[in-house]
């Protein structure tokens, strides 16, 4: 799967530098940061429902983020 997004050159350079310092590729660095952020934003059980229904409900405020955790 792919995620595509645009960002200012200054942010891209900061991310590339942070990846290099961490000894990771930009892709691995980005995946690590995004997954860590996702895990802190919602419990993993909320992120694993197929079809994204639970995620959609969570972000629409119709689901208790701790339910089923």
Protein backbone atom coordinates (compact mmCIF):
# COMPACT_ATOMS: atom_id res chain seq x y z
CA UNK A 1 0.00 0.00 0.00
CA UNK A 2 1.07 3.58 -0.53
CA UNK A 3 0.54 6.89 1.21
CA UNK A 4 1.24 9.99 -0.83
CA UNK A 5 1.29 13.51 0.52
CA UNK A 6 2.94 16.82 -0.18
CA UNK A 7 4.91 18.89 2.30
CA UNK A 8 7.11 21.96 2.18
CA UNK A 9 10.78 21.41 1.26
CA UNK A 10 11.86 22.55 4.73
CA UNK A 11 9.87 19.76 6.39
CA UNK A 12 11.11 17.19 3.88
CA UNK A 13 14.70 18.18 4.66
CA UNK A 14 14.06 17.93 8.42
CA UNK A 15 12.55 14.47 8.01
CA UNK A 16 15.44 13.31 5.81
CA UNK A 17 17.96 14.59 8.36
CA UNK A 18 16.14 12.90 11.25
CA UNK A 19 16.02 9.63 9.30
CA UNK A 20 19.73 9.82 8.56
CA UNK A 21 20.57 10.55 12.21
CA UNK A 22 18.38 7.59 13.23
CA UNK A 23 20.17 5.33 10.75
CA UNK A 24 16.93 4.64 8.87
CA UNK A 25 15.68 5.19 5.38
CA UNK A 26 13.12 7.96 5.01
CA UNK A 27 10.47 5.31 4.37
CA UNK A 28 11.34 3.30 7.48
CA UNK A 29 11.58 6.46 9.57
CA UNK A 30 8.18 7.70 8.33
CA UNK A 31 6.52 4.32 8.93
CA UNK A 32 7.96 4.16 12.44
CA UNK A 33 6.78 7.67 13.32
CA UNK A 34 3.33 7.23 11.75
CA UNK A 35 2.66 3.87 13.39
CA UNK A 36 3.85 5.15 16.77
CA UNK A 37 1.58 8.17 16.43
CA UNK A 38 -1.37 6.00 15.37
CA UNK A 39 -0.82 3.69 18.35
CA UNK A 40 -0.82 6.66 20.73
CA UNK A 41 -3.93 8.18 19.11
CA UNK A 42 -6.12 5.11 19.43
CA UNK A 43 -5.80 1.66 20.95
CA UNK A 44 -4.58 -0.97 18.46
CA UNK A 45 -7.90 -2.83 18.73
CA UNK A 46 -9.66 0.25 17.35
CA UNK A 47 -7.31 0.35 14.37
CA UNK A 48 -7.68 -3.30 13.38
CA UNK A 49 -11.37 -3.45 12.39
CA UNK A 50 -11.73 -4.34 8.73
CA UNK A 51 -13.21 -1.78 6.38
CA UNK A 52 -12.22 1.14 8.57
CA UNK A 53 -15.70 1.31 10.10
CA UNK A 54 -14.43 1.42 13.68
CA UNK A 55 -11.80 4.03 12.79
CA UNK A 56 -14.39 6.16 11.00
CA UNK A 57 -16.77 5.92 13.99
CA UNK A 58 -13.95 6.74 16.39
CA UNK A 59 -12.94 9.88 14.51
CA UNK A 60 -16.57 10.95 14.11
CA UNK A 61 -16.92 10.78 17.89
CA UNK A 62 -19.48 7.97 17.77
CA UNK A 63 -17.34 5.35 19.46
CA UNK A 64 -15.68 5.16 22.85
CA UNK A 65 -11.93 4.83 22.08
CA UNK A 66 -11.44 2.53 25.08
CA UNK A 67 -14.33 0.18 24.29
CA UNK A 68 -13.07 -3.29 23.54
CA UNK A 69 -9.50 -2.45 24.56
